mmCIF file of C-alpha atoms in Angstrom:
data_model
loop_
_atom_site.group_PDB
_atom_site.id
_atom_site.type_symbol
_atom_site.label_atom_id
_atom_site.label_comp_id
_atom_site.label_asym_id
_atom_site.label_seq_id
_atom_site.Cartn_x
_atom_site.Cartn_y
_atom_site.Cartn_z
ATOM 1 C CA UNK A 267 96.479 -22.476 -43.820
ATOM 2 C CA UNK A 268 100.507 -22.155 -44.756
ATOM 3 C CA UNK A 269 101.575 -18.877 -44.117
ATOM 4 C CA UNK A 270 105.005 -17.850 -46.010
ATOM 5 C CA UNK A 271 107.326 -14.691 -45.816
ATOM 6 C CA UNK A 272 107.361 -12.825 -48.727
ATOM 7 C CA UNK A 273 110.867 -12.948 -50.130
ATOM 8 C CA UNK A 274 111.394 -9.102 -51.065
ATOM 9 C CA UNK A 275 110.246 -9.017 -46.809
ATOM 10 C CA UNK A 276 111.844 -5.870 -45.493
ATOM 11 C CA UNK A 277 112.571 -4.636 -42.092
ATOM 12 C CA UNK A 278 112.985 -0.820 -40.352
ATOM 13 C CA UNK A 279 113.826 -0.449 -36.623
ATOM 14 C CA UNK A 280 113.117 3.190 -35.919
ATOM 15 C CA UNK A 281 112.366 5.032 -31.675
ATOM 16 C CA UNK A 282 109.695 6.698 -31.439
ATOM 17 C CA UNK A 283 109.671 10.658 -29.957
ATOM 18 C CA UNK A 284 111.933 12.031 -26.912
ATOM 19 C CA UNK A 285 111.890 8.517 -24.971
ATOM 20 C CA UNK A 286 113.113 6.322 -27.576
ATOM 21 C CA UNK A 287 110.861 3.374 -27.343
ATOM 22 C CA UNK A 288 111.116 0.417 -30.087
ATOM 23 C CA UNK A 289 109.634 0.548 -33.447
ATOM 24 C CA UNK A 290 109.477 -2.176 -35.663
ATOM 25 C CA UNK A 291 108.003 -1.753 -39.470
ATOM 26 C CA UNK A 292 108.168 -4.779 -41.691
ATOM 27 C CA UNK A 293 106.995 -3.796 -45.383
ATOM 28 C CA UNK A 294 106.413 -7.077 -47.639
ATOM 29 C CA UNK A 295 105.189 -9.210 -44.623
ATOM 30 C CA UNK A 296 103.586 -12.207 -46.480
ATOM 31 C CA UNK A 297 103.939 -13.924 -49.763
ATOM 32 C CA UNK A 298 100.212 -14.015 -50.337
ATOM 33 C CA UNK A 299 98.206 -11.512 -48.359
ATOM 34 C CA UNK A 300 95.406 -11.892 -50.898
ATOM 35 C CA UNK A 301 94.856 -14.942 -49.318
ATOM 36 C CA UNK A 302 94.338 -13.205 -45.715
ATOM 37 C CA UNK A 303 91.592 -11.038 -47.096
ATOM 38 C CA UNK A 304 90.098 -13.676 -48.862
ATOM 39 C CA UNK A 305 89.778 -15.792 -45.749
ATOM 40 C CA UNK A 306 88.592 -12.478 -43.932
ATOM 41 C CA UNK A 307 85.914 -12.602 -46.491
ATOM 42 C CA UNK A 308 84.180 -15.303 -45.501
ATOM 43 C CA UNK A 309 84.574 -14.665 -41.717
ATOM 44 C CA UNK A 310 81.949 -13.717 -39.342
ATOM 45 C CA UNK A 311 82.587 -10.193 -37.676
ATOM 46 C CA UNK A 312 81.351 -8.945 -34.907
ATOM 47 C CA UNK A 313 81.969 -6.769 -31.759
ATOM 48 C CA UNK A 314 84.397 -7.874 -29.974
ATOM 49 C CA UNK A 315 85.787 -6.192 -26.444
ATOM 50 C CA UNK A 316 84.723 -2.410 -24.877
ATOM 51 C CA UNK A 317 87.386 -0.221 -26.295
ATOM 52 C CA UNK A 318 87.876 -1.211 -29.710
ATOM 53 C CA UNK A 319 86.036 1.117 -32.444
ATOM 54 C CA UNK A 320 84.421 -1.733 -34.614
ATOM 55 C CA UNK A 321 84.436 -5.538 -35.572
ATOM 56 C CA UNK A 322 86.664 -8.409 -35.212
ATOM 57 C CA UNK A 323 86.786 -12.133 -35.561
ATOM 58 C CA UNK A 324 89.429 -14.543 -35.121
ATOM 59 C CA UNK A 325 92.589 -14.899 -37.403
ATOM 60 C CA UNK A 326 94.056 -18.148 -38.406
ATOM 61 C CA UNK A 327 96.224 -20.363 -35.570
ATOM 62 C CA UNK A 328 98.850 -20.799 -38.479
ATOM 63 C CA UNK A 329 99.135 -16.574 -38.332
ATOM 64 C CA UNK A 330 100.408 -16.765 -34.530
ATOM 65 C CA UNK A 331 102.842 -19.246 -36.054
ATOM 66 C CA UNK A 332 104.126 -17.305 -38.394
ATOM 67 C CA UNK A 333 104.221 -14.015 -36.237
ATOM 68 C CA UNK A 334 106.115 -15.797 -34.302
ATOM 69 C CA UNK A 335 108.950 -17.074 -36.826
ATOM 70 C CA UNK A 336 109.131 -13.795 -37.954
ATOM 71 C CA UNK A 337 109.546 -11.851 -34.402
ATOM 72 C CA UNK A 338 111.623 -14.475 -32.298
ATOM 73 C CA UNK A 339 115.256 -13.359 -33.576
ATOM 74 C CA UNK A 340 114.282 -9.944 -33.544
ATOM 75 C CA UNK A 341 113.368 -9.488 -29.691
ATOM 76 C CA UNK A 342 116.940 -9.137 -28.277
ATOM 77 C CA UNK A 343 118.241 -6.963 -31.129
ATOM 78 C CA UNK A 344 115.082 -4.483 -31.709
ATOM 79 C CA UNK A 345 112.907 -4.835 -28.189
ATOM 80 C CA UNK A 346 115.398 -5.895 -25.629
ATOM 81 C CA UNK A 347 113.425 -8.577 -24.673
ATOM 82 C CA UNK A 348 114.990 -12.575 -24.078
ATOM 83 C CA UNK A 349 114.922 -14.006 -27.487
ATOM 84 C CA UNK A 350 114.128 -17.868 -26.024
ATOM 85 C CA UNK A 351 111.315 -16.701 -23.695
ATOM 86 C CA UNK A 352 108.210 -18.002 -24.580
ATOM 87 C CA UNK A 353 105.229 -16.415 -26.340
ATOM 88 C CA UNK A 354 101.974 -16.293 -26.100
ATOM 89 C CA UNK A 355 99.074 -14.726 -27.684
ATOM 90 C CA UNK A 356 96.485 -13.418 -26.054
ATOM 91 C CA UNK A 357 94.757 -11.771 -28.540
ATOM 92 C CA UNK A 358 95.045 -12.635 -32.745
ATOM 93 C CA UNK A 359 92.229 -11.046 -34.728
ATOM 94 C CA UNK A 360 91.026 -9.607 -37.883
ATOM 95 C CA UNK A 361 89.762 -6.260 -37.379
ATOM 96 C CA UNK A 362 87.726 -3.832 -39.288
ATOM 97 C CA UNK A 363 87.060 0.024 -37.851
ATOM 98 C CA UNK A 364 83.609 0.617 -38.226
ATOM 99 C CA UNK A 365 82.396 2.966 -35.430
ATOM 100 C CA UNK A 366 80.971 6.788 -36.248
ATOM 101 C CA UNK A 367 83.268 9.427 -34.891
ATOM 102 C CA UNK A 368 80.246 10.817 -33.023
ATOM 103 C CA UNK A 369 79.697 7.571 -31.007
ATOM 104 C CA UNK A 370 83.193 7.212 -29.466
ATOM 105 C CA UNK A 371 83.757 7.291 -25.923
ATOM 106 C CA UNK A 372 86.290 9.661 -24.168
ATOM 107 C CA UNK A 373 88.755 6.833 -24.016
ATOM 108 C CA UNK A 374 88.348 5.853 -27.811
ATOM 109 C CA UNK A 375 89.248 9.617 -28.496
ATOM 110 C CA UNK A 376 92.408 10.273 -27.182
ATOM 111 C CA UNK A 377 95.852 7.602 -27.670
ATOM 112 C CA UNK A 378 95.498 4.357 -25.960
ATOM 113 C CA UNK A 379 98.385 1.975 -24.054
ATOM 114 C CA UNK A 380 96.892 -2.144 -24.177
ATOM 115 C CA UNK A 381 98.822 -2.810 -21.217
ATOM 116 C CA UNK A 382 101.300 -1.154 -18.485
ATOM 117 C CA UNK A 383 104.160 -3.922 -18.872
ATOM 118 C CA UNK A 384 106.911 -3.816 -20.681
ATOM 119 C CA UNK A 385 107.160 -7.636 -21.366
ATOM 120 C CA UNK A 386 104.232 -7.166 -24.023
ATOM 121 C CA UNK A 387 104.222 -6.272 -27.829
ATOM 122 C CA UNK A 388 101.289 -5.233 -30.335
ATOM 123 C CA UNK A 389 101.310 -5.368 -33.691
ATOM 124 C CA UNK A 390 99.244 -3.827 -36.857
ATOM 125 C CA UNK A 391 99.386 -6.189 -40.116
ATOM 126 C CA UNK A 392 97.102 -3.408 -42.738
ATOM 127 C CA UNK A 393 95.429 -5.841 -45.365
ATOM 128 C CA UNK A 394 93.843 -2.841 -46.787
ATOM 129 C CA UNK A 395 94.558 -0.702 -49.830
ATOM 130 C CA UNK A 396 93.206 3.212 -50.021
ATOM 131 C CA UNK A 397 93.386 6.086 -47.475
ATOM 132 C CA UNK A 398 92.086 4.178 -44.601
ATOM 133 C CA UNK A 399 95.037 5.683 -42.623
ATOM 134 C CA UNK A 400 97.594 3.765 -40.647
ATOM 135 C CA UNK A 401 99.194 3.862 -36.298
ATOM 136 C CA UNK A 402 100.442 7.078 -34.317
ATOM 137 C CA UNK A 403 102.343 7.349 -31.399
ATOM 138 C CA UNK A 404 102.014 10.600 -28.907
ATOM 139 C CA UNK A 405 103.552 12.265 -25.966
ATOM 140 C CA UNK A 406 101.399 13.733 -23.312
ATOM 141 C CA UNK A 407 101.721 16.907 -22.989
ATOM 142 C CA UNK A 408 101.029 17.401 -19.036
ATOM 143 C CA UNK A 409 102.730 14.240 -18.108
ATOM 144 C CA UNK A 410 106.307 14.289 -21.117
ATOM 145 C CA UNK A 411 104.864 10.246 -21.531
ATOM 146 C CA UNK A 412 105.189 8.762 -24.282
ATOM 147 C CA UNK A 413 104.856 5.336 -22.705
ATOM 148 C CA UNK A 414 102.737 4.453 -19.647
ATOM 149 C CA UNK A 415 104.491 1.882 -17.595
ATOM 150 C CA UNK A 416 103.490 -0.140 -14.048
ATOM 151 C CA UNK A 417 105.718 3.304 -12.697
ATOM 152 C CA UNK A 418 103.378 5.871 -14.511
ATOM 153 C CA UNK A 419 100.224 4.430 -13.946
ATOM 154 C CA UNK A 420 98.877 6.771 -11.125
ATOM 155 C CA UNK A 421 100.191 9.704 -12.363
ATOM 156 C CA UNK A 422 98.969 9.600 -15.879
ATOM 157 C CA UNK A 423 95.418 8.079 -15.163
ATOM 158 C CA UNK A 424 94.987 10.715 -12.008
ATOM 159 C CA UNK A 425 96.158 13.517 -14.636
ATOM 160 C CA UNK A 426 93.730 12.186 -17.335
ATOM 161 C CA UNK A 427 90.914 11.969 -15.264
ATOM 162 C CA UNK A 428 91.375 15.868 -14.592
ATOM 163 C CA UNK A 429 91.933 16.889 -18.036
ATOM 164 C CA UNK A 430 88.985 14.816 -19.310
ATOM 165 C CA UNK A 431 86.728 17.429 -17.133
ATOM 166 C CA UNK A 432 88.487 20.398 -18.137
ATOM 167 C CA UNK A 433 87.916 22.551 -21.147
ATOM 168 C CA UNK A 434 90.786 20.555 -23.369
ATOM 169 C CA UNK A 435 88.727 17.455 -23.592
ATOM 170 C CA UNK A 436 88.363 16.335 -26.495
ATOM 171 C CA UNK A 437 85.507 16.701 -29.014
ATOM 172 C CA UNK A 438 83.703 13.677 -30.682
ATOM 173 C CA UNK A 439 86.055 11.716 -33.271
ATOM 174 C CA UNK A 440 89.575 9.882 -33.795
ATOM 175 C CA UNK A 441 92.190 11.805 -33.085
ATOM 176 C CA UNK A 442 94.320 12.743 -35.596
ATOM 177 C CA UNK A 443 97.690 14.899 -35.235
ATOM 178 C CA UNK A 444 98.456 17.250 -32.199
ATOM 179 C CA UNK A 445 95.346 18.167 -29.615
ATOM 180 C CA UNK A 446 95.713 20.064 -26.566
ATOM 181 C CA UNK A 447 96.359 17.275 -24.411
ATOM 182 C CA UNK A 448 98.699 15.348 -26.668
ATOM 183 C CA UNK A 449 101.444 15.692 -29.281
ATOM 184 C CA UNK A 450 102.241 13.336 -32.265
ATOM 185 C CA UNK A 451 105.826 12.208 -32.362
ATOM 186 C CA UNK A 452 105.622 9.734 -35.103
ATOM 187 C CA UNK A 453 103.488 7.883 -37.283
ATOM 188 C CA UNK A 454 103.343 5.029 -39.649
ATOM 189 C CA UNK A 455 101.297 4.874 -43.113
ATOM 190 C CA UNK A 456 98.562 2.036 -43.541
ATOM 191 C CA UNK A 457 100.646 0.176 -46.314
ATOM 192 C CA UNK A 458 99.025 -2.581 -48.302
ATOM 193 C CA UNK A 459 101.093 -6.196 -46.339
ATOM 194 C CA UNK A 460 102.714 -3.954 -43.698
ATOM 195 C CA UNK A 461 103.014 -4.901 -40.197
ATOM 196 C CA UNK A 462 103.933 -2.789 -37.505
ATOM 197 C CA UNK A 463 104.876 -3.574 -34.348
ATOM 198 C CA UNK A 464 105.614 -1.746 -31.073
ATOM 199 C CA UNK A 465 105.580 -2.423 -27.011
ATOM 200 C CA UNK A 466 101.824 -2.310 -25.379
ATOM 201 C CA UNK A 467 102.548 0.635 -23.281
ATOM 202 C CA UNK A 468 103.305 3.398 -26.102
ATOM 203 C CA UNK A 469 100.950 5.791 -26.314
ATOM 204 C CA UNK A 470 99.363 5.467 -30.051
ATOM 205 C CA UNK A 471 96.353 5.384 -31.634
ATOM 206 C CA UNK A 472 94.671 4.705 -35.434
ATOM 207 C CA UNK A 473 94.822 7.245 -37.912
ATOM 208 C CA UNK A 474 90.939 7.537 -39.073
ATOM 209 C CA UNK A 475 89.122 10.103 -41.086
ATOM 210 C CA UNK A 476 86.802 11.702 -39.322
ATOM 211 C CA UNK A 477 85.545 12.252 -42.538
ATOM 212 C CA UNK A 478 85.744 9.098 -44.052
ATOM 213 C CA UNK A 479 84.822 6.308 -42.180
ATOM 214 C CA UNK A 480 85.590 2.982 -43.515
ATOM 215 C CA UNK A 481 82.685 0.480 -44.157
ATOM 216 C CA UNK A 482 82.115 -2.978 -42.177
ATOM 217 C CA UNK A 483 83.579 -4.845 -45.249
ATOM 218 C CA UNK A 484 87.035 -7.152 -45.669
ATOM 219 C CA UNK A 485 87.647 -6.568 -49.033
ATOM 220 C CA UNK A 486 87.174 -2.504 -49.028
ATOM 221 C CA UNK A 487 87.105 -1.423 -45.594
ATOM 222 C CA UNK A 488 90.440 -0.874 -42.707
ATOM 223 C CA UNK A 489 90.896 -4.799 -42.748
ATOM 224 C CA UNK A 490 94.122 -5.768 -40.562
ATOM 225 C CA UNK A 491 95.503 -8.123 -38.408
ATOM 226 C CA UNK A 492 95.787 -6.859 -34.785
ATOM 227 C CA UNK A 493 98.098 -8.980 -32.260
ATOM 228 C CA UNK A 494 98.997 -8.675 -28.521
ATOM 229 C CA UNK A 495 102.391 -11.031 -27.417
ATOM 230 C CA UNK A 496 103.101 -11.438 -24.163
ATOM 231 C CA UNK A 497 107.030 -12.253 -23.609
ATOM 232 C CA UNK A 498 107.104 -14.567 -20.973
ATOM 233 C CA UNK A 499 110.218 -15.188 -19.511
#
């Protein structure tokens, strides 16, 4: 499957909150994204991994490809990262929200990092159009993190543990703007052949509707393409 840039592709680097960390929105990210859902279409989903709220199956080898003509001269300028260090990807998959807000465990509730280094990236390509909601980044309110590094580890996950006995926990759903253990400092919009892309260790989460959750279906439901790179040296 050829993958193309669109030509009207478009890039914003933005920092997220207080601690500045890298944020990369690319609006326009494929010439035929169509194509993507179609090919999501006739995939078999299923659940895939403890933490994430829904189904995923595999994305096409070419995407990794293309992810990474797009990304490559952009890790010096926009990530600080070596731009001829190699890449790999651990994890490149269509995705599809599905889970009830009532049946989310404490760790599905609150923001999420996918990994303590700073060598890796994640990014968000939203295939969907409608108000499925799009990425948000926090700060911790106890901690001041906005990222969780190899250095913050302890502290944040000892802190965490507390707070998720104490009477601030969090109630049953997706969290949405500020709670009383975290604060939203930014947040991206699920665009239609968006991509965003950001380090593993920033605090964010999904923007989901409580209300509203979407349906286990490619063509009308929260269909994107979730990546993790790893920046290897």
């Amino acid at each position: 499957m050829l993958i193309q840039a669109h030509p009207e592709l478009r890039l914003q680097v933005r920092r997220i909150g207080a601690e500045g960390a890298p944020l990369l929105v690319i609006d326009q990210l494929v010439a035929d994204p169509d194509r993507l859902v179609r090919k999501a279409a006739r995939a078999q989903f299923a659940p895939q991994g403890a933490m994430f709220p829904g189904i995923r199956v595999r994305a096409p080898l070419s995407y990794e490809a293309f992810l990474e003509r797009i990304i490559r001269p952009l890790l010096g300028d926009v990530f600080g990262l070596p731009p001829q260090a190699r890449l790999a990807f651990p994890m490149c998959h269509y995705s599809l929200v599905t889970q009830p807000p009532q049946k989310l465990a404490f760790l599905q509730r609150i923001p999420h990092i996918d990994s303590a280094t700073g060598l890796g990236l994640a990014s968000v390509h939203y295939l969907f159009r409608g108000e499925w909601g799009g990425t948000a980044f926090y700060r911790h309110r106890s901690t001041g993190f906005e990222y969780v590094d190899e250095g913050r580890e302890r502290t944040y996950f000892g802190q965490l543990e507390q707070e998720s006995q104490g009477p601030d926990a969090p109630q049953p759903g997706y969290i949405g703007e500020d709670t009383a253990l975290f604060e939203r400092v930014d947040k991206v919009d699920g665009v239609y052949n968006r991509l965003v892309m950001y380090r593993r260790n920033s605090l964010h989460s999904g923007t989901i509707d409580n209300a509203n959750v979407p349906p286990p279906d490619p063509e009308n439901g929260r269909l994107s393409i979730n990546s993790f790179i790893d920046v290897i040296p």
